[in-house]
Amino acid sequence: MPANPFNNHTDYGIGIGLRVPHYRHILEKKPVVDWFEIISENFMVDGGRPLEILDKILEQYRVVQHGVSMYFGSADKPNREHLKRLKSLARRTQTPWLSDHLCWGSVDGRYTHDLLPMPYTHGAARHTASKIRLVRDFVEVPVCVENVSSYTEFHQSEMTEWEFLSEVAEAADCGILLDVNNIYVSSKNHGFDPYEYLDNVPHQRVGQIHIAGHTRFKKYILDTHDHPVLDPVWKLYEHAIKLCGHTATLLEWDDRIPSFDEVHDEALKAARFLAAPAVAA
Amino acid sequence: MKPSKPPDSSPPRLLPPRIRSVSDLRQFQSVMAEALFRPLSSRDGLQARWSDGRPMASVAGEFVKPNSRLTSVERLEIYARSYWFRVLDCLYEDYPGLRAILGRRRFMKLATAFLAQFPSASFTLRNLGSRLPQFIEDQPAFAAPHAALAIDMARFEWAQVIAFDGPALPTLTQDDILDAGPALRVALQPCVTILECAYPVDQFALALKKSGLRGEASNALQAMPDSRPASRAARPRLPRPARTFVVVHRQDNSIYFKRLDPEAFAILTALRDGRTLSNACAVSLREADPAVDWAARVQQWFRTWQSLGWFCRRLKRGRA
């Protein structure tokens, strides 16, 4: 049974990100993996090796698309070429949902290629929600929006990050990709209680969860995706599963990537929490 | 009589105090993006002053909250550094030949100036260097005294980006060719680029690859802990000028480059530009050596090009 209306894919279990250093291992050894998450933009191309690899993966595995440059929060309208390529890729992968970030990263046609935090205002929430609806309606695939890690807060903000996430998700009527590592990183950088964040997002909208490692510096924590998941993040994940129920979970490991088995074993540690029953709503 | 209020000499705010509309949001994002797009200072931080001369601290203070550990500027700097390291890394990886020509320090100076003038205009970093050859043509001082070589290499390396994942349309069939005869008009595959260079950049790229210097720009090096940077003595010498015709193409999803005779280059260029096969040959071979059996040679070239899948049907006007 689905744990909630935005989580119809409880059978997806635990996935990992599809990354170049693992291509050969995956294609030759064909390891058993619940699903792979791909970075959409890496495959929104016209031909060549990326699509050849993707088609081979699709013969064997379920794939979910995760984007990094739709920038739902940018003031610019969605780029039509981007939308068309995203829709074409979604048809190729048959992704059951797709995700991108609750952030901005481009303005006036210029791109930062970063996931920049939003000013948490009602006006920004309205605009962001309308863009999410537009993307969902164009691509015709359910959308989950992911909370980002951040290193700054803005004077212009009118609410907390979790209030903003909730307001956007409700207004867009979309799912949430809850990144518990990002919540932890931001909580340390901005001094809020990560459990208060988790307790106050609409759990019934959480369709996917991200876990990852981070790096602690003297004055802030950086979301580096180059380490195993740290204990405080596992504890947050356990709490999230109690609140949201069994939810498709993905480990992100994007830098200093170790062997496939090491990444997969780290992801599978989530299984001990996924088995726990959800708290009644 | 009340004393008049002295005029406020402080510059107007750059950012709206509240964000209610899309216009407010755009203004907010434009200022933050402008802060990120400005090249970093020599200490890899934000520049001390904004473009109009006001202190950066004053601009950052309009929107970035400080905390107990970091000032507004320091928090904004985390994003500025992240931006510049990301885009410079991207060019560093995609243009190893250009980097070898200029050396690391001058390459970074060129890349920084290029990105300051042309920030990314695409949702994908793949396209970041598309305007780099033109930039070097317009600003040759950044590559002096090797500007011509640098332009050739930038074009050659951009062609490799196109060959890697550019579109490949259905190849021309034997029937297509037989049906059309000499009136055949073909198109070159969009992922195939033909280049006329003043320097043998293809040979230089191969020499770099053999020397291991290309690897310095690649993530693959991290996966090879035993690799050592090539010694200075192993660095290939910069090539002397030599008119070179080369095709950058894709075969079985791997990138290749192939040298062409000048006549072959002329025929391919004419075909790409829409001439019929017979017309392309006539124009290209007008001044060719009459002692050569050009008919046989062109047939052989065409068979090779056809087998490499370089040709596709010419799309009718109005179609993508």
XYZ file of C-alpha atoms in Angstrom:
601
model
C 0.000 0.000 0.000
C 1.285 3.492 -0.740
C 2.247 5.305 2.433
C 0.707 8.529 1.136
C -0.877 10.004 -2.027
C 2.448 11.290 -3.340
C 4.265 8.092 -2.584
C 2.786 5.487 -4.885
C 6.145 3.857 -5.380
C 6.923 2.223 -2.072
C 8.207 -0.744 -4.058
C 11.052 1.446 -5.283
C 12.912 0.923 -1.999
C 16.544 2.067 -1.984
C 18.307 3.488 -5.026
C 21.601 5.113 -5.833
C 22.680 7.786 -8.276
C 23.889 6.561 -11.671
C 27.442 7.898 -11.991
C 30.092 7.571 -14.720
C 32.737 5.681 -12.667
C 30.203 2.879 -12.102
C 28.971 2.440 -15.687
C 31.262 -0.440 -16.526
C 30.567 -2.302 -13.275
C 26.815 -1.955 -13.679
C 26.742 -3.014 -17.315
C 29.112 -5.934 -16.847
C 28.114 -7.241 -13.395
C 24.435 -6.291 -13.528
C 24.136 -5.882 -9.735
C 20.689 -6.026 -8.167
C 19.647 -2.433 -7.458
C 16.107 -1.265 -6.723
C 16.452 1.766 -8.984
C 18.841 4.389 -10.280
C 18.419 8.127 -10.117
C 19.851 9.956 -13.129
C 20.726 13.622 -13.415
C 18.318 14.599 -16.180
C 20.595 17.225 -17.713
C 23.346 14.647 -18.331
C 21.013 12.840 -20.715
C 19.084 15.745 -22.258
C 21.385 15.478 -25.265
C 20.855 14.570 -28.890
C 22.972 11.454 -29.170
C 26.272 9.766 -28.464
C 27.565 7.800 -25.527
C 25.252 9.215 -22.813
C 22.088 7.956 -24.516
C 23.700 4.639 -25.448
C 24.542 4.034 -21.777
C 21.111 5.174 -20.640
C 19.332 2.803 -23.026
C 21.419 -0.109 -21.767
C 20.591 0.814 -18.167
C 16.893 1.103 -19.012
C 16.927 -2.455 -20.365
C 17.813 -3.698 -16.886
C 16.751 -1.137 -14.310
C 14.112 1.334 -13.222
C 15.253 4.928 -13.524
C 13.978 8.097 -11.867
C 14.922 11.526 -13.182
C 16.391 14.204 -10.947
C 17.043 17.652 -12.383
C 19.497 20.330 -11.325
C 18.653 23.309 -13.509
C 14.900 23.817 -13.852
C 15.179 26.496 -11.172
C 11.530 26.603 -10.122
C 12.289 29.714 -8.062
C 13.950 31.783 -10.780
C 12.050 34.865 -11.871
C 12.618 33.818 -15.506
C 9.985 31.740 -17.251
C 10.948 28.110 -17.857
C 13.190 27.690 -20.877
C 11.086 26.079 -23.614
C 14.008 24.124 -25.077
C 14.769 22.773 -21.619
C 11.144 21.701 -21.134
C 11.008 19.944 -24.499
C 14.192 18.046 -23.826
C 13.009 17.111 -20.335
C 9.722 15.792 -21.697
C 11.504 13.817 -24.401
C 13.795 12.243 -21.815
C 10.858 11.447 -19.513
C 9.228 9.544 -22.349
C 12.436 7.636 -22.924
C 12.958 6.712 -19.256
C 9.280 6.347 -18.306
C 10.234 7.988 -15.030
C 7.308 7.598 -12.595
C 8.044 11.021 -11.118
C 10.709 13.612 -11.583
C 12.314 15.971 -9.159
C 14.198 19.233 -9.099
C 15.118 21.759 -6.458
C 13.308 24.470 -4.547
C 15.815 27.102 -5.510
C 16.814 29.557 -8.177
C 19.972 29.617 -10.281
C 19.414 31.667 -13.403
C 18.203 35.166 -14.110
C 17.854 37.170 -17.320
C 18.989 34.130 -19.293
C 22.288 33.788 -17.436
C 22.988 30.599 -15.471
C 24.981 30.141 -12.261
C 24.726 26.327 -12.367
C 24.202 26.427 -8.626
C 21.248 25.723 -6.344
C 20.760 29.152 -4.810
C 18.452 29.609 -1.825
C 15.178 31.461 -2.164
C 14.046 34.465 -0.192
C 11.222 32.844 1.781
C 8.359 35.192 0.933
C 4.721 34.623 0.039
C 5.229 36.316 -3.329
C 8.175 34.071 -4.176
C 6.175 31.022 -3.060
C 3.275 31.912 -5.386
C 5.591 32.376 -8.348
C 7.524 29.176 -7.625
C 4.367 27.119 -7.271
C 3.047 28.386 -10.589
C 6.263 27.326 -12.324
C 6.117 23.864 -10.766
C 2.549 23.443 -12.025
C 3.595 24.614 -15.488
C 6.464 22.115 -15.641
C 4.278 19.274 -14.379
C 1.554 20.054 -16.909
C 4.025 20.317 -19.788
C 6.044 17.208 -19.014
C 2.953 15.276 -17.841
C 4.829 13.567 -15.027
C 4.321 14.126 -11.267
C 6.883 16.502 -9.795
C 8.620 16.373 -6.418
C 10.424 19.496 -5.248
C 13.581 19.137 -3.161
C 14.777 21.318 -0.290
C 18.359 22.518 -0.846
C 21.208 23.013 1.595
C 22.084 26.658 2.099
C 24.804 28.857 3.486
C 23.005 32.141 3.749
C 19.712 33.628 4.912
C 18.071 36.752 3.606
C 16.701 39.838 5.329
C 13.772 39.737 2.895
C 12.521 36.333 4.113
C 9.136 36.327 5.823
C 8.980 32.740 7.060
C 11.058 29.668 7.864
C 12.363 27.380 5.159
C 9.962 24.598 6.093
C 7.021 26.991 6.015
C 8.125 28.098 2.554
C 8.526 24.494 1.352
C 5.086 23.621 2.714
C 3.448 26.695 1.179
C 4.981 25.995 -2.233
C 4.121 22.288 -2.188
C 0.520 22.978 -1.167
C 0.060 25.751 -3.729
C 1.617 23.666 -6.511
C -0.098 20.500 -5.299
C 3.185 18.680 -5.849
C 5.251 16.129 -4.002
C 8.328 16.748 -1.890
C 11.737 15.194 -2.263
C 12.901 15.518 1.316
C 16.688 15.732 1.550
C 17.453 15.013 5.191
C 21.160 15.728 4.750
C 20.302 19.169 3.376
C 18.047 19.796 6.367
C 20.900 18.852 8.692
C 23.458 21.003 6.837
C 21.183 24.053 6.809
C 20.184 23.550 10.440
C 23.833 23.771 11.476
C 24.540 26.731 9.190
C 21.496 28.684 10.326
C 20.958 27.426 13.852
C 17.499 25.856 13.669
C 16.222 22.537 15.006
C 16.165 19.997 12.140
C 13.479 17.984 13.929
C 11.207 21.025 14.004
C 11.710 21.209 10.223
C 10.852 17.526 9.776
C 7.844 17.717 12.073
C 6.337 20.632 10.179
C 6.452 19.677 6.513
C 3.402 17.995 4.949
C 4.446 14.361 5.354
C 1.676 13.161 3.079
C 3.436 14.898 0.185
C 6.863 13.304 0.656
C 7.424 11.095 -2.381
C 11.164 10.534 -2.085
C 14.008 11.027 0.392
C 17.661 11.860 -0.264
C 20.487 10.944 2.066
C 24.130 11.984 1.602
C 27.368 12.898 3.307
C 28.671 16.371 4.045
C 31.874 18.118 5.146
C 32.288 20.178 8.288
C 34.453 23.304 8.087
C 35.382 25.633 10.905
C 32.540 28.081 10.387
C 29.992 26.174 8.313
C 29.042 22.802 6.865
C 29.191 22.158 3.139
C 26.930 19.727 1.303
C 29.714 17.870 -0.516
C 28.212 14.431 -1.240
C 31.684 12.929 -0.876
C 31.361 10.967 2.345
C 29.254 8.200 3.858
C 26.088 9.358 5.613
C 26.882 10.677 9.088
C 25.092 9.494 12.229
C 23.042 12.659 12.854
C 21.676 12.371 9.313
C 20.752 8.704 9.816
C 18.882 9.745 12.975
C 16.999 12.396 11.016
C 16.258 9.852 8.314
C 14.853 7.448 10.915
C 12.602 10.228 12.185
C 11.517 11.114 8.653
C 10.547 7.520 7.881
C 8.519 7.377 11.096
C 6.628 10.466 9.975
C 6.309 9.743 6.236
C 6.161 5.971 6.097
C 8.016 3.742 3.693
C 9.451 6.128 1.112
C 11.681 5.631 -1.919
C 15.148 6.555 -0.693
C 18.268 7.502 -2.591
C 21.893 7.922 -1.547
C 23.742 10.746 -3.322
C 27.505 10.310 -3.695
C 28.846 12.713 -6.317
C 32.470 13.434 -5.517
C 35.433 11.219 -4.602
C 33.165 8.386 -5.637
C 34.257 5.017 -4.255
C 33.499 1.597 -5.746
C 29.983 0.709 -6.753
C 29.728 -1.829 -3.928
C 30.807 0.695 -1.318
C 28.192 3.203 -2.476
C 25.470 0.569 -2.713
C 26.301 -0.913 0.706
C 26.100 2.560 2.234
C 22.691 3.121 0.642
C 21.388 -0.235 1.839
C 21.966 0.820 5.451
C 18.678 2.690 5.016
C 16.868 -0.664 4.958
C 16.961 -1.009 8.739
C 14.902 2.177 9.068
C 12.564 1.560 6.151
C 11.276 -1.566 7.876
C 9.985 0.480 10.817
C 6.225 1.215 10.821
C 5.029 4.757 10.223
C 3.530 6.861 12.974
C -0.250 7.167 12.532
C -1.229 10.516 11.075
C 12.848 78.558 10.498
C 13.629 74.881 10.507
C 17.124 73.914 9.408
C 16.964 72.092 6.100
C 17.800 68.395 6.120
C 21.201 67.743 4.535
C 20.915 65.809 1.282
C 21.440 62.064 1.656
C 24.651 61.253 -0.181
C 24.351 57.476 0.201
C 23.483 55.663 -3.042
C 19.975 54.237 -3.425
C 19.319 50.644 -2.387
C 20.004 48.003 -5.025
C 17.518 45.533 -3.609
C 13.853 45.768 -2.677
C 13.308 45.598 1.092
C 10.393 43.188 0.500
C 9.737 40.685 -2.260
C 6.088 40.715 -3.220
C 6.130 40.470 -7.017
C 8.030 38.649 -9.746
C 9.630 41.993 -10.547
C 10.945 42.260 -6.969
C 12.195 38.683 -7.199
C 13.969 39.414 -10.478
C 15.649 42.488 -8.995
C 16.782 40.461 -5.987
C 18.127 37.632 -8.146
C 19.815 39.985 -10.617
C 21.835 41.640 -7.852
C 22.851 38.349 -6.264
C 23.795 36.883 -9.650
C 25.808 40.010 -10.452
C 27.731 39.507 -7.204
C 28.521 35.926 -8.207
C 29.427 36.712 -11.832
C 32.030 39.330 -10.844
C 35.482 37.680 -10.958
C 36.945 36.778 -7.578
C 39.621 38.901 -5.966
C 43.221 37.715 -5.733
C 42.390 36.045 -2.403
C 39.496 34.127 -4.014
C 36.936 36.342 -2.313
C 34.376 38.870 -3.439
C 35.764 42.105 -4.818
C 35.872 44.833 -2.195
C 33.669 47.204 -4.198
C 30.529 46.952 -6.307
C 30.541 48.122 -9.936
C 29.390 51.632 -8.902
C 32.107 51.946 -6.281
C 30.049 51.345 -3.152
C 31.526 48.859 -0.668
C 30.602 45.215 -1.304
C 29.795 44.939 2.397
C 27.074 47.518 1.938
C 25.544 45.635 -1.029
C 25.753 42.241 0.693
C 24.290 43.781 3.834
C 21.122 44.741 1.930
C 20.077 41.115 1.574
C 22.415 38.633 3.258
C 22.012 38.169 6.996
C 25.245 37.768 8.936
C 25.410 35.159 11.691
C 27.637 34.726 14.734
C 30.406 33.125 12.642
C 30.209 34.761 9.219
C 29.647 38.285 7.911
C 27.216 38.985 5.063
C 30.135 39.149 2.635
C 31.607 35.878 3.877
C 28.293 34.063 3.451
C 27.914 35.413 -0.080
C 31.521 34.452 -0.834
C 30.712 30.770 -0.289
C 28.433 30.959 -3.333
C 30.794 33.147 -5.375
C 33.685 30.735 -4.888
C 31.474 27.787 -5.676
C 30.332 29.453 -8.917
C 33.795 30.370 -10.148
C 35.429 27.079 -9.178
C 32.646 25.184 -10.979
C 32.728 27.075 -14.285
C 36.523 27.339 -14.391
C 36.816 23.615 -13.666
C 34.457 22.943 -16.536
C 36.577 24.861 -19.066
C 39.752 23.420 -17.540
C 38.477 19.918 -18.260
C 37.005 20.590 -21.694
C 39.998 22.514 -23.094
C 43.181 20.625 -22.128
C 44.870 21.474 -25.430
C 44.254 25.181 -25.040
C 45.531 24.953 -21.474
C 48.709 23.248 -22.665
C 49.294 26.017 -25.214
C 48.828 28.867 -22.769
C 49.999 27.284 -19.540
C 47.760 27.012 -16.497
C 48.081 30.593 -15.236
C 47.342 32.268 -18.570
C 44.588 29.789 -19.334
C 42.838 30.683 -16.079
C 43.214 34.385 -16.848
C 41.692 33.864 -20.297
C 38.885 31.675 -18.924
C 38.066 34.206 -16.206
C 37.918 37.086 -18.684
C 35.797 34.990 -21.055
C 33.313 33.967 -18.357
C 33.110 37.509 -17.012
C 32.028 38.657 -20.482
C 30.002 35.572 -21.375
C 28.437 33.910 -18.348
C 26.702 30.644 -19.140
C 23.577 31.174 -21.241
C 22.506 27.539 -21.228
C 20.971 25.181 -18.695
C 23.843 22.789 -19.358
C 27.546 23.359 -18.729
C 28.198 21.454 -21.941
C 27.714 24.677 -23.895
C 29.912 26.837 -21.669
C 32.791 27.077 -24.146
C 30.782 27.525 -27.323
C 31.844 31.173 -27.684
C 35.435 30.689 -26.543
C 37.017 30.550 -30.045
C 35.309 33.805 -31.003
C 36.353 35.401 -27.714
C 40.012 34.598 -28.410
C 39.647 36.023 -31.920
C 38.188 39.201 -30.457
C 40.702 39.410 -27.593
C 43.917 37.870 -28.988
C 46.059 39.526 -26.315
C 44.929 36.868 -23.841
C 46.621 34.217 -26.000
C 49.541 36.204 -27.470
C 51.891 35.250 -28.986
C 50.022 32.029 -29.739
C 46.599 33.463 -30.559
C 46.214 31.735 -33.941
C 47.155 28.365 -32.468
C 44.882 28.966 -29.483
C 41.928 29.812 -31.750
C 42.487 26.640 -33.770
C 42.707 24.531 -30.627
C 39.586 26.090 -29.085
C 37.654 25.337 -32.301
C 39.051 21.811 -32.365
C 38.118 21.140 -28.743
C 34.629 22.644 -29.123
C 34.155 20.320 -32.122
C 34.877 17.424 -29.773
C 32.097 18.565 -27.438
C 29.719 18.535 -30.428
C 30.960 15.121 -31.535
C 30.496 13.661 -28.052
C 26.745 14.083 -27.759
C 25.566 16.088 -30.756
C 22.696 14.835 -32.879
C 23.167 12.105 -35.489
C 20.410 11.863 -38.078
C 19.641 8.701 -40.099
C 22.527 8.162 -42.482
C 22.125 8.393 -46.219
C 21.285 5.001 -47.763
C 22.616 3.539 -50.994
C 19.138 4.002 -52.468
C 19.198 7.708 -51.606
C 22.454 8.057 -53.494
C 21.407 5.997 -56.507
C 18.052 7.774 -56.786
C 19.635 11.223 -56.832
C 22.700 10.551 -58.987
C 24.989 13.522 -59.638
C 22.244 15.892 -58.486
C 22.614 14.463 -54.998
C 22.568 17.034 -52.225
C 23.642 15.764 -48.832
C 24.044 17.237 -45.408
C 26.851 16.560 -42.987
C 25.767 14.975 -39.731
C 25.296 17.729 -37.136
C 27.810 15.969 -34.858
C 30.519 16.139 -37.565
C 32.704 19.251 -37.818
C 35.141 19.984 -40.641
C 37.943 22.381 -39.770
C 40.610 24.243 -41.648
C 43.399 25.078 -39.234
C 46.609 27.032 -39.514
C 48.287 24.563 -37.143
C 48.269 20.753 -36.852
C 46.193 20.810 -33.668
C 45.148 17.180 -34.086
C 48.752 15.981 -33.878
C 49.434 18.259 -30.937
C 46.375 16.887 -29.129
C 47.590 13.337 -29.699
C 51.069 14.243 -28.466
C 49.540 15.747 -25.335
C 47.519 12.626 -24.754
C 50.629 10.479 -25.038
C 52.543 12.765 -22.689
C 49.820 12.485 -20.071
C 49.291 16.228 -19.868
C 45.675 15.970 -21.007
C 45.063 13.728 -18.019
C 45.921 16.538 -15.650
C 42.641 18.143 -16.595
C 40.572 15.040 -16.151
C 38.753 13.560 -13.197
C 40.077 10.233 -14.383
C 43.386 11.114 -12.792
C 41.777 10.775 -9.391
C 40.995 7.184 -10.206
C 44.628 6.495 -11.029
C 46.588 7.151 -7.833
C 49.800 5.848 -9.356
C 49.760 8.471 -12.083
C 52.342 11.188 -11.789
C 52.139 14.538 -13.527
C 54.263 14.488 -16.621
C 57.608 16.135 -16.153
C 58.255 19.469 -17.777
C 60.666 17.792 -20.181
C 57.865 15.557 -21.455
C 55.694 18.503 -22.520
C 55.302 18.413 -26.316
C 56.666 21.411 -28.169
C 54.110 23.778 -29.598
C 53.528 22.944 -33.254
C 54.819 25.050 -36.125
C 52.247 26.488 -38.547
C 51.056 23.961 -41.133
C 47.772 24.253 -42.989
C 45.691 21.349 -41.750
C 42.290 20.003 -42.745
C 40.642 17.787 -40.174
C 37.246 16.277 -39.466
C 36.083 15.708 -35.887
C 33.455 12.974 -35.838
C 31.858 10.193 -33.857
C 32.110 6.494 -34.612
C 30.483 3.882 -32.375
C 29.988 6.677 -29.863
C 33.703 7.412 -29.572
C 35.306 10.658 -30.777
C 37.776 10.517 -33.645
C 39.559 13.027 -35.837
C 40.585 12.374 -39.420
C 42.939 14.332 -41.664
C 41.703 15.366 -45.110
C 43.431 16.280 -48.351
C 42.757 19.912 -49.334
C 40.554 18.771 -52.241
C 38.567 16.459 -49.988
C 38.073 19.297 -47.535
C 36.851 21.552 -50.349
C 34.356 18.942 -51.553
C 33.029 18.282 -48.058
C 32.706 22.004 -47.414
C 30.798 22.481 -50.666
C 28.492 19.550 -49.887
C 27.890 20.892 -46.386
C 26.999 24.260 -47.883
C 24.329 22.711 -50.105
C 25.982 22.160 -53.466
C 25.159 19.048 -55.449
C 27.775 16.334 -55.594
C 28.665 17.088 -59.202
C 28.837 20.812 -58.563
C 30.890 20.343 -55.392
C 33.420 18.269 -57.315
C 33.553 20.705 -60.224
C 34.148 23.711 -57.994
C 36.586 21.972 -55.678
C 38.719 20.353 -58.348
C 38.847 23.299 -60.756
C 42.541 23.897 -60.103
C 43.500 20.386 -59.074
C 46.403 18.485 -60.580
C 45.106 17.111 -63.914
C 47.477 14.149 -63.703
C 45.470 12.688 -60.842
C 42.524 10.350 -61.479
C 40.137 12.471 -59.462
C 37.057 10.462 -60.382
C 38.511 7.354 -58.757
C 39.804 9.284 -55.803
C 36.492 11.047 -55.144
C 34.682 7.715 -55.383
C 37.040 6.253 -52.796
C 36.631 9.274 -50.493
C 32.882 9.157 -50.822
C 32.779 5.436 -50.002
C 34.871 6.098 -46.875
C 32.813 9.077 -45.740
C 29.622 7.161 -46.393
C 30.877 4.165 -44.400
C 31.763 6.496 -41.509
C 28.179 7.741 -41.558
C 29.052 11.390 -42.121
C 26.171 12.069 -44.495
C 22.491 12.449 -43.859
C 19.599 13.790 -45.866
C 19.390 17.517 -46.298
C 16.317 18.668 -44.413
C 13.791 20.717 -46.297
C 13.633 24.404 -45.465
C 11.399 25.149 -42.496
C 12.157 21.931 -40.696
C 14.370 21.769 -37.648
